[in-house]
Short mmCIF file of C-alpha atoms and ligand atoms in Angstrom, two decimals:
data_model
loop_
_atom_site.label_atom_id
_atom_site.label_comp_id
_atom_site.label_asym_id
_atom_site.label_seq_id
_atom_site.Cartn_x
_atom_site.Cartn_y
_atom_site.Cartn_z
CA MET A 1446 -0.02 -0.04 0.13
CA GLN A 1447 2.68 2.17 0.90
CA TRP A 1448 4.64 1.62 -2.59
CA ALA A 1449 1.05 2.16 -4.20
CA LYS A 1450 0.59 5.56 -2.36
CA LEU A 1451 4.28 6.88 -2.77
CA HIS A 1452 5.90 5.07 -5.71
CA SER A 1453 3.54 3.88 -8.19
CA LYS A 1454 2.70 7.21 -9.95
CA ALA A 1455 4.40 7.95 -13.34
CA ARG A 1456 3.58 9.93 -16.53
CA TYR A 1457 2.29 6.47 -17.96
CA ASN A 1458 0.92 4.68 -15.30
CA LEU A 1459 0.21 1.21 -15.67
CA ALA A 1460 0.48 0.43 -11.89
CA THR A 1461 -3.27 1.09 -11.26
CA SER A 1462 -5.68 -1.37 -9.96
CA GLY A 1463 -9.06 0.07 -10.53
CA VAL A 1464 -10.77 2.69 -13.33
CA GLY A 1465 -9.99 6.24 -13.38
CA ALA A 1466 -11.65 8.57 -11.19
CA TYR A 1467 -15.42 9.72 -11.91
CA PRO A 1468 -15.73 13.18 -11.91
CA LEU A 1469 -17.81 15.06 -9.07
CA ALA A 1470 -19.26 17.38 -11.86
CA GLU A 1471 -20.59 14.47 -13.51
CA LEU A 1472 -22.73 13.17 -10.68
CA PRO A 1473 -26.25 14.94 -10.89
CA PHE A 1474 -27.08 16.70 -7.34
CA THR A 1475 -27.66 20.00 -5.91
CA ARG A 1476 -26.14 21.56 -2.90
CA ASP A 1477 -29.25 21.23 -0.76
CA GLN A 1478 -29.01 17.34 -1.21
CA LEU A 1479 -25.81 17.67 0.91
CA GLU A 1480 -25.42 17.87 4.68
CA ILE A 1481 -22.57 17.50 7.09
CA ASN A 1482 -24.34 15.73 9.94
CA GLY A 1483 -27.22 13.27 10.08
CA ASP A 1484 -28.82 10.16 11.38
CA ASN A 1485 -26.40 7.48 10.50
CA SER A 1486 -25.18 5.79 13.89
CA TYR A 1487 -24.87 2.35 12.60
CA GLY A 1488 -24.88 3.54 8.70
CA TYR A 1489 -27.11 6.04 6.80
CA ALA A 1490 -30.72 3.81 6.21
CA PRO A 1491 -31.19 4.89 2.39
CA LEU A 1492 -27.46 3.84 1.75
CA GLN A 1493 -27.96 0.66 3.56
CA GLN A 1494 -31.04 0.07 1.38
CA ALA A 1495 -29.09 1.12 -1.40
CA ILE A 1496 -26.38 -1.31 -1.21
CA ALA A 1497 -28.90 -4.15 -0.22
CA LYS A 1498 -30.77 -3.59 -3.12
CA LYS A 1499 -27.94 -3.55 -5.31
CA ASN A 1500 -26.97 -7.30 -3.47
CA ASP A 1501 -30.30 -8.46 -3.28
CA VAL A 1502 -30.12 -9.10 0.34
CA GLU A 1503 -32.04 -7.45 3.60
CA PRO A 1504 -30.33 -4.33 5.15
CA ALA A 1505 -30.03 -6.02 8.22
CA CYS A 1506 -27.11 -7.91 6.45
CA VAL A 1507 -25.45 -4.54 5.55
CA VAL A 1508 -22.37 -3.09 7.55
CA GLU A 1509 -20.94 -0.20 5.90
CA ALA A 1510 -17.03 0.33 6.07
CA ALA A 1511 -14.61 2.98 4.71
CA GLY A 1512 -13.68 1.20 1.50
CA THR A 1513 -13.08 -2.63 0.91
CA SER A 1514 -9.79 -2.23 3.17
CA MET A 1515 -11.80 -1.72 6.24
CA ALA A 1516 -14.42 -3.88 5.16
CA ASN A 1517 -12.03 -6.74 5.00
CA TYR A 1518 -9.96 -5.64 8.35
CA LEU A 1519 -13.44 -5.36 10.44
CA ALA A 1520 -14.64 -8.57 8.58
CA MET A 1521 -11.73 -10.35 9.81
CA ALA A 1522 -11.22 -8.62 13.06
CA THR A 1523 -14.81 -9.90 14.07
CA LEU A 1524 -14.08 -13.45 12.87
CA LEU A 1525 -10.59 -14.12 13.95
CA ASP A 1526 -9.10 -14.30 17.46
CA PRO A 1527 -5.19 -14.49 18.00
CA GLY A 1528 -3.95 -17.80 17.13
CA ASP A 1529 -6.84 -18.90 14.86
CA GLU A 1530 -6.31 -20.31 11.75
CA VAL A 1531 -7.12 -18.66 8.49
CA LEU A 1532 -6.55 -20.19 5.06
CA ILE A 1533 -5.76 -17.63 2.13
CA GLU A 1534 -5.60 -18.16 -1.71
CA GLN A 1535 -2.06 -17.39 -3.02
CA PRO A 1536 -1.38 -15.00 -4.94
CA THR A 1537 -3.64 -12.65 -3.47
CA TYR A 1538 -4.16 -8.99 -2.33
CA GLU A 1539 -1.47 -8.52 -0.18
CA LEU A 1540 -3.09 -6.36 2.67
CA ILE A 1541 -5.32 -9.65 3.05
CA VAL A 1542 -2.22 -11.29 4.38
CA SER A 1543 -1.17 -8.32 6.46
CA ALA A 1544 -4.43 -7.60 8.01
CA ALA A 1545 -4.52 -11.41 9.08
CA GLN A 1546 -0.99 -11.16 10.34
CA TYR A 1547 -1.94 -8.09 12.17
CA LEU A 1548 -4.96 -9.93 14.06
CA GLN A 1549 -2.16 -12.64 14.82
CA ALA A 1550 -4.12 -15.33 13.30
CA LYS A 1551 -2.25 -18.21 12.19
CA ILE A 1552 -2.01 -18.08 8.37
CA ALA A 1553 -2.18 -21.09 5.83
CA ARG A 1554 -1.98 -20.78 1.88
CA PHE A 1555 -3.36 -22.91 -0.77
CA PRO A 1556 -2.13 -21.98 -4.14
CA ARG A 1557 -3.97 -20.99 -7.22
CA ARG A 1558 -1.58 -22.19 -9.86
CA GLU A 1559 -0.45 -20.15 -12.89
CA GLU A 1560 -0.31 -23.50 -14.96
CA ASN A 1561 -3.86 -23.88 -13.93
CA ASN A 1562 -4.60 -20.36 -15.23
CA PHE A 1563 -4.79 -19.09 -11.61
CA ALA A 1564 -7.99 -20.89 -11.12
CA LEU A 1565 -9.10 -21.49 -7.70
CA ASP A 1566 -8.93 -25.10 -7.63
CA PRO A 1567 -11.39 -26.81 -4.52
CA ASN A 1568 -9.02 -29.68 -4.22
CA GLU A 1569 -6.18 -27.59 -3.19
CA ALA A 1570 -8.40 -25.49 -0.24
CA ARG A 1571 -9.50 -29.45 0.51
CA ARG A 1572 -5.86 -30.15 1.14
CA ALA A 1573 -5.06 -27.33 3.14
CA VAL A 1574 -8.26 -27.30 5.45
CA THR A 1575 -7.73 -28.58 8.78
CA PRO A 1576 -10.24 -28.67 11.70
CA ARG A 1577 -8.89 -25.70 13.10
CA THR A 1578 -9.71 -23.58 9.90
CA LYS A 1579 -11.83 -20.84 10.94
CA LEU A 1580 -11.80 -18.55 7.71
CA ILE A 1581 -11.26 -19.29 3.80
CA VAL A 1582 -10.23 -15.96 2.17
CA LEU A 1583 -10.22 -15.18 -1.57
CA THR A 1584 -10.61 -12.51 -4.20
CA ASN A 1585 -13.31 -12.89 -6.97
CA LEU A 1586 -12.28 -11.46 -9.60
CA HIS A 1587 -9.03 -12.76 -8.59
CA ASN A 1588 -6.27 -10.09 -7.76
CA PRO A 1589 -3.64 -9.88 -9.64
CA SER A 1590 -5.01 -12.18 -12.47
CA SER A 1591 -8.75 -10.99 -12.81
CA VAL A 1592 -9.80 -14.44 -13.49
CA LEU A 1593 -13.60 -15.16 -12.53
CA THR A 1594 -14.15 -18.01 -10.23
CA PRO A 1595 -17.88 -19.88 -11.41
CA GLU A 1596 -20.33 -20.27 -8.57
CA SER A 1597 -19.91 -23.76 -8.55
CA THR A 1598 -16.27 -23.61 -7.56
CA LEU A 1599 -17.34 -21.08 -4.80
CA GLY A 1600 -20.15 -23.67 -3.74
CA GLU A 1601 -17.51 -26.07 -3.46
CA ILE A 1602 -15.45 -23.87 -1.14
CA GLY A 1603 -18.36 -23.44 0.84
CA ASP A 1604 -18.96 -26.91 1.35
CA ILE A 1605 -15.12 -27.56 2.18
CA ALA A 1606 -15.32 -24.68 4.81
CA ARG A 1607 -18.70 -26.13 6.41
CA SER A 1608 -17.08 -29.55 6.65
CA VAL A 1609 -14.86 -27.87 9.58
CA ASN A 1610 -17.08 -25.13 10.69
CA ALA A 1611 -15.49 -22.62 8.78
CA ARG A 1612 -16.79 -19.32 7.04
CA VAL A 1613 -15.68 -18.10 3.33
CA LEU A 1614 -14.74 -14.31 3.15
CA VAL A 1615 -14.78 -13.38 -0.71
CA ASP A 1616 -13.30 -10.03 -1.63
CA GLU A 1617 -15.45 -9.08 -4.67
CA VAL A 1618 -14.14 -5.52 -5.17
CA TYR A 1619 -13.80 -6.48 -8.75
CA LEU A 1620 -16.62 -8.45 -9.61
CA ASP A 1621 -18.76 -5.77 -11.27
CA ALA A 1622 -15.88 -5.63 -14.08
CA VAL A 1623 -17.73 -8.72 -15.63
CA TYR A 1624 -19.48 -6.30 -17.94
CA GLU A 1625 -22.00 -8.87 -19.07
CA ASN A 1626 -24.11 -11.63 -16.97
CA THR A 1627 -22.56 -10.09 -13.77
CA PRO A 1628 -22.60 -12.83 -11.32
CA ARG A 1629 -24.51 -12.45 -8.23
CA SER A 1630 -22.70 -12.13 -4.69
CA ALA A 1631 -21.17 -15.07 -3.24
CA PHE A 1632 -23.32 -14.07 -0.14
CA HIS A 1633 -26.04 -16.06 -2.05
CA LEU A 1634 -24.29 -19.34 -1.66
CA GLY A 1635 -25.08 -20.22 1.96
CA ASP A 1636 -24.96 -18.69 5.82
CA ASN A 1637 -21.36 -19.28 5.97
CA PHE A 1638 -20.41 -16.82 3.30
CA ILE A 1639 -19.24 -13.16 4.20
CA VAL A 1640 -18.72 -10.63 1.40
CA THR A 1641 -16.65 -7.42 0.84
CA ASN A 1642 -17.16 -4.83 -1.77
CA SER A 1643 -16.70 -1.11 -2.48
CA LEU A 1644 -17.56 1.48 -5.29
CA THR A 1645 -13.67 1.83 -5.99
CA LYS A 1646 -12.39 -0.25 -8.50
CA VAL A 1647 -15.11 -0.60 -10.61
CA TYR A 1648 -16.88 2.88 -10.74
CA GLY A 1649 -13.89 5.02 -10.02
CA LEU A 1650 -15.32 6.46 -6.67
CA SER A 1651 -12.78 5.69 -4.25
CA GLY A 1652 -12.91 8.79 -2.79
CA LEU A 1653 -16.40 8.32 -1.30
CA ARG A 1654 -15.05 5.18 0.29
CA CYS A 1655 -18.04 3.58 -0.02
CA GLY A 1656 -17.58 -0.05 1.01
CA TRP A 1657 -19.76 -2.54 2.66
CA ILE A 1658 -19.67 -5.98 4.16
CA LEU A 1659 -22.45 -8.40 3.72
CA ALA A 1660 -22.86 -10.95 6.32
CA GLN A 1661 -26.02 -12.71 8.47
CA PRO A 1662 -27.51 -10.52 10.73
CA ASP A 1663 -25.98 -11.51 13.85
CA LEU A 1664 -22.56 -11.05 12.45
CA ALA A 1665 -23.47 -7.88 11.10
CA ARG A 1666 -24.39 -6.70 14.34
CA ALA A 1667 -21.11 -7.72 15.96
CA MET A 1668 -19.32 -6.01 13.16
CA HIS A 1669 -21.43 -2.67 13.97
CA GLN A 1670 -20.23 -3.33 17.62
CA LEU A 1671 -16.56 -3.63 16.82
CA ASN A 1672 -16.72 -0.76 14.43
CA ASP A 1673 -17.84 1.55 17.48
CA LEU A 1674 -13.98 1.14 18.29
CA PHE A 1675 -12.69 2.02 14.94
CA ALA A 1676 -14.50 4.70 12.74
CA ALA A 1677 -17.59 4.81 15.19
CA THR A 1678 -19.80 6.59 12.74
CA PRO A 1679 -19.50 6.80 9.01
CA VAL A 1680 -18.95 10.10 6.91
CA TYR A 1681 -22.43 11.50 6.49
CA PRO A 1682 -21.72 13.74 3.31
CA THR A 1683 -20.20 11.12 1.44
CA GLU A 1684 -22.91 8.59 2.54
CA LEU A 1685 -25.35 11.03 0.93
CA LEU A 1686 -23.28 11.24 -2.32
CA SER A 1687 -22.89 7.55 -2.31
CA VAL A 1688 -26.82 7.19 -2.47
CA ILE A 1689 -26.71 9.48 -5.32
CA ALA A 1690 -24.31 7.36 -7.23
CA PHE A 1691 -26.33 4.42 -6.61
CA GLN A 1692 -28.95 5.80 -8.32
CA HIS A 1693 -26.63 6.13 -11.62
CA LEU A 1694 -24.40 3.09 -11.10
CA ASP A 1695 -25.16 1.78 -14.44
CA LYS A 1696 -24.24 5.14 -16.05
CA ILE A 1697 -21.01 5.27 -14.04
CA ARG A 1698 -19.86 1.74 -14.62
CA ASN A 1699 -20.58 2.10 -18.50
CA ARG A 1700 -18.28 5.11 -18.81
CA ALA A 1701 -15.27 2.97 -17.41
CA ARG A 1702 -16.27 -0.15 -19.21
CA GLN A 1703 -15.85 1.78 -22.72
CA ILE A 1704 -11.75 2.25 -21.48
CA VAL A 1705 -11.51 -0.92 -20.19
CA GLU A 1706 -12.44 -2.83 -23.09
CA ALA A 1707 -10.44 -0.61 -25.47
CA ASP A 1708 -7.34 -1.34 -22.95
CA ARG A 1709 -8.11 -4.83 -23.05
CA ALA A 1710 -8.06 -4.86 -26.95
CA LEU A 1711 -4.83 -3.13 -27.03
CA LEU A 1712 -3.58 -5.65 -24.28
CA ALA A 1713 -4.25 -8.59 -26.42
CA GLN A 1714 -2.38 -7.22 -29.09
CA PHE A 1715 0.56 -6.45 -26.88
CA LEU A 1716 0.69 -9.81 -25.51
CA ASP A 1717 0.67 -11.14 -29.10
CA ALA A 1718 3.54 -8.94 -30.15
CA ASN A 1719 5.74 -10.05 -27.11
CA LYS A 1720 5.20 -13.62 -26.73
CA SER A 1721 9.02 -14.30 -26.63
CA HIS A 1722 9.40 -11.95 -23.79
CA LEU A 1723 6.11 -12.49 -21.67
CA THR A 1724 3.89 -15.03 -21.03
CA SER A 1725 0.21 -13.90 -19.21
CA VAL A 1726 -3.18 -15.57 -18.23
CA ARG A 1727 -5.81 -13.92 -20.22
CA SER A 1728 -9.03 -13.07 -18.35
CA PRO A 1729 -11.86 -11.48 -20.55
CA TYR A 1730 -12.92 -9.41 -17.21
CA GLY A 1731 -11.45 -7.43 -14.84
CA THR A 1732 -8.81 -4.35 -14.78
CA THR A 1733 -5.49 -6.16 -14.25
CA THR A 1734 -3.47 -8.86 -15.66
CA PHE A 1735 -0.28 -10.63 -14.26
CA PRO A 1736 2.37 -11.34 -17.01
CA THR A 1737 5.64 -13.50 -16.08
CA LEU A 1738 8.64 -12.20 -17.48
CA LEU A 1739 10.09 -15.23 -19.40
CA ARG A 1740 13.99 -13.64 -19.53
CA GLY A 1741 15.68 -11.26 -17.53
CA ASN A 1742 14.90 -10.07 -13.90
CA VAL A 1743 11.70 -7.91 -13.03
CA ALA A 1744 13.20 -5.58 -10.97
CA ASP A 1745 15.81 -4.62 -13.43
CA LEU A 1746 12.97 -4.28 -16.20
CA LEU A 1747 10.82 -1.89 -13.92
CA ALA A 1748 14.14 0.24 -13.01
CA LYS A 1749 14.52 0.84 -16.51
CA LEU A 1750 10.94 1.43 -17.34
CA ARG A 1751 10.56 3.81 -14.79
CA ASN A 1752 13.76 5.60 -15.30
CA GLN A 1753 14.13 5.63 -19.23
CA TYR A 1754 10.43 5.53 -19.97
CA GLU A 1755 8.27 7.18 -17.35
CA THR A 1756 6.28 4.03 -16.93
CA THR A 1757 5.25 2.14 -14.16
CA VAL A 1758 3.70 -1.31 -13.37
CA VAL A 1759 3.34 -3.44 -9.97
CA PRO A 1760 6.44 -5.37 -8.88
CA GLY A 1761 5.30 -9.29 -8.90
CA ARG A 1762 6.96 -9.29 -5.34
CA PHE A 1763 3.96 -7.48 -3.69
CA PHE A 1764 2.05 -10.84 -4.82
CA GLU A 1765 4.77 -13.15 -3.64
CA MET A 1766 5.68 -13.87 -7.34
CA PRO A 1767 8.73 -11.77 -7.99
CA ASP A 1768 9.05 -12.81 -11.41
CA HIS A 1769 5.79 -11.25 -12.41
CA PHE A 1770 4.07 -7.70 -12.80
CA ARG A 1771 0.75 -6.25 -12.93
CA ILE A 1772 -0.69 -4.25 -15.58
CA GLY A 1773 -3.51 -2.20 -14.77
CA MET A 1774 -6.28 -0.85 -17.64
CA GLY A 1775 -9.36 1.36 -17.44
CA VAL A 1776 -7.74 5.08 -16.79
CA ASN A 1777 -7.07 6.51 -20.24
CA THR A 1778 -6.52 4.43 -22.93
CA GLU A 1779 -4.06 6.96 -24.93
CA MET A 1780 -1.89 6.62 -21.88
CA PHE A 1781 -2.35 2.67 -21.96
CA ALA A 1782 -1.26 2.52 -25.46
CA ALA A 1783 1.78 5.02 -24.91
CA GLY A 1784 2.67 2.82 -21.93
CA LEU A 1785 2.50 -0.56 -23.43
CA HIS A 1786 4.47 1.00 -26.19
CA ARG A 1787 7.20 2.08 -23.89
CA LEU A 1788 7.01 -1.21 -22.07
CA THR A 1789 7.61 -2.93 -25.71
CA ARG A 1790 11.00 -0.90 -25.73
CA ALA A 1791 12.12 -1.63 -22.43
CA LEU A 1792 11.65 -5.26 -23.00
CA HIS A 1793 13.39 -5.22 -26.25
C1 PLP B 2788 -8.78 -7.05 -3.69
C2 PLP B 2788 -8.96 -5.63 -3.20
N1 PLP B 2788 -9.59 -5.61 -1.92
C3 PLP B 2788 -9.50 -4.21 -1.60
C4 PLP B 2788 -8.96 -3.49 -2.13
C5 PLP B 2788 -8.97 -2.13 -1.39
O1 PLP B 2788 -10.30 -1.46 -1.92
P1 PLP B 2788 -10.61 0.14 -1.55
O2 PLP B 2788 -9.86 1.05 -2.29
O3 PLP B 2788 -12.17 -0.20 -1.53
O4 PLP B 2788 -10.50 0.09 -0.12
C6 PLP B 2788 -7.79 -3.48 -3.24
C7 PLP B 2788 -7.08 -2.33 -3.64
O5 PLP B 2788 -6.45 -2.58 -4.64
C8 PLP B 2788 -8.16 -4.71 -3.69
O6 PLP B 2788 -7.46 -5.17 -4.45
#
């Protein structure tokens, strides 16, 4: 996160993970719709309802949180005591592992193998689960590869968890970047599923920090209570803006979709043209891809890319795969094309 905040920016920034920022000027609202303080002790009811409606759940299952970041932390902090065993996919979003470490959980991993196209393989989870496992954690779409896990596989993971009385936490922050037949939330797959999400990555609304957890009502209440220690109450003005955003969600998503799809077409050409240097699992979904560098050293390549070509990508070491790097799409197609061109030159 520190690297992302301090070192990822460049003129040609392919080190992104979500789409470009949605401008406030394009959100239709008037000044009198905003206020600083309001009735939101355990969430602002209209926002709870908007989140519930989007996910087809009861408002009692919704816990607001400051982004998926706080949602993941609050969910894990509620579910895990020090020493509890948590089983996390590998590779994954680094902050999931470090949040579990901070909570002093005992961390076990199960692989998503590149030779298996980073697919989530229930057999790997079955091998790694123990009677002490409390929680299985995964991302869908997968960060870094953007691979989609089908509902049937998620159901198998749910069964494996249930067999040891564990729960499954699914981070769905990228799921709406499946633009056609967008899957429903894994929350619907059983009462041992907990889901986290936000309007950050697919909608370009990171600044609203509109995140949420979906959990069974008793767990949701426990999360609300724990949140009394952390954020206490949500930020009211951005709750109001988030309700307005929910009213225009399709339009907001479609704006970014056009950029993501144009970028994905360029990415395909780039990968085809650089087969002797790179190989990458290609997902038709999402905003990131995670190539392997076939020859040479990623750290050297990335230093050259930054220093000579003003271009950044995310080092694979943040995903425990140092011979990889992650490319992000969906911000600005002109910049993306120029960044890929520079990456090609650096590779050659
Ligand atoms: C899988 C995953 N979860 C959560 C986050 C953080 O989301 P937010 O900005 O909503 O806090 C990220 C950001 O990169 C992510 O990749």
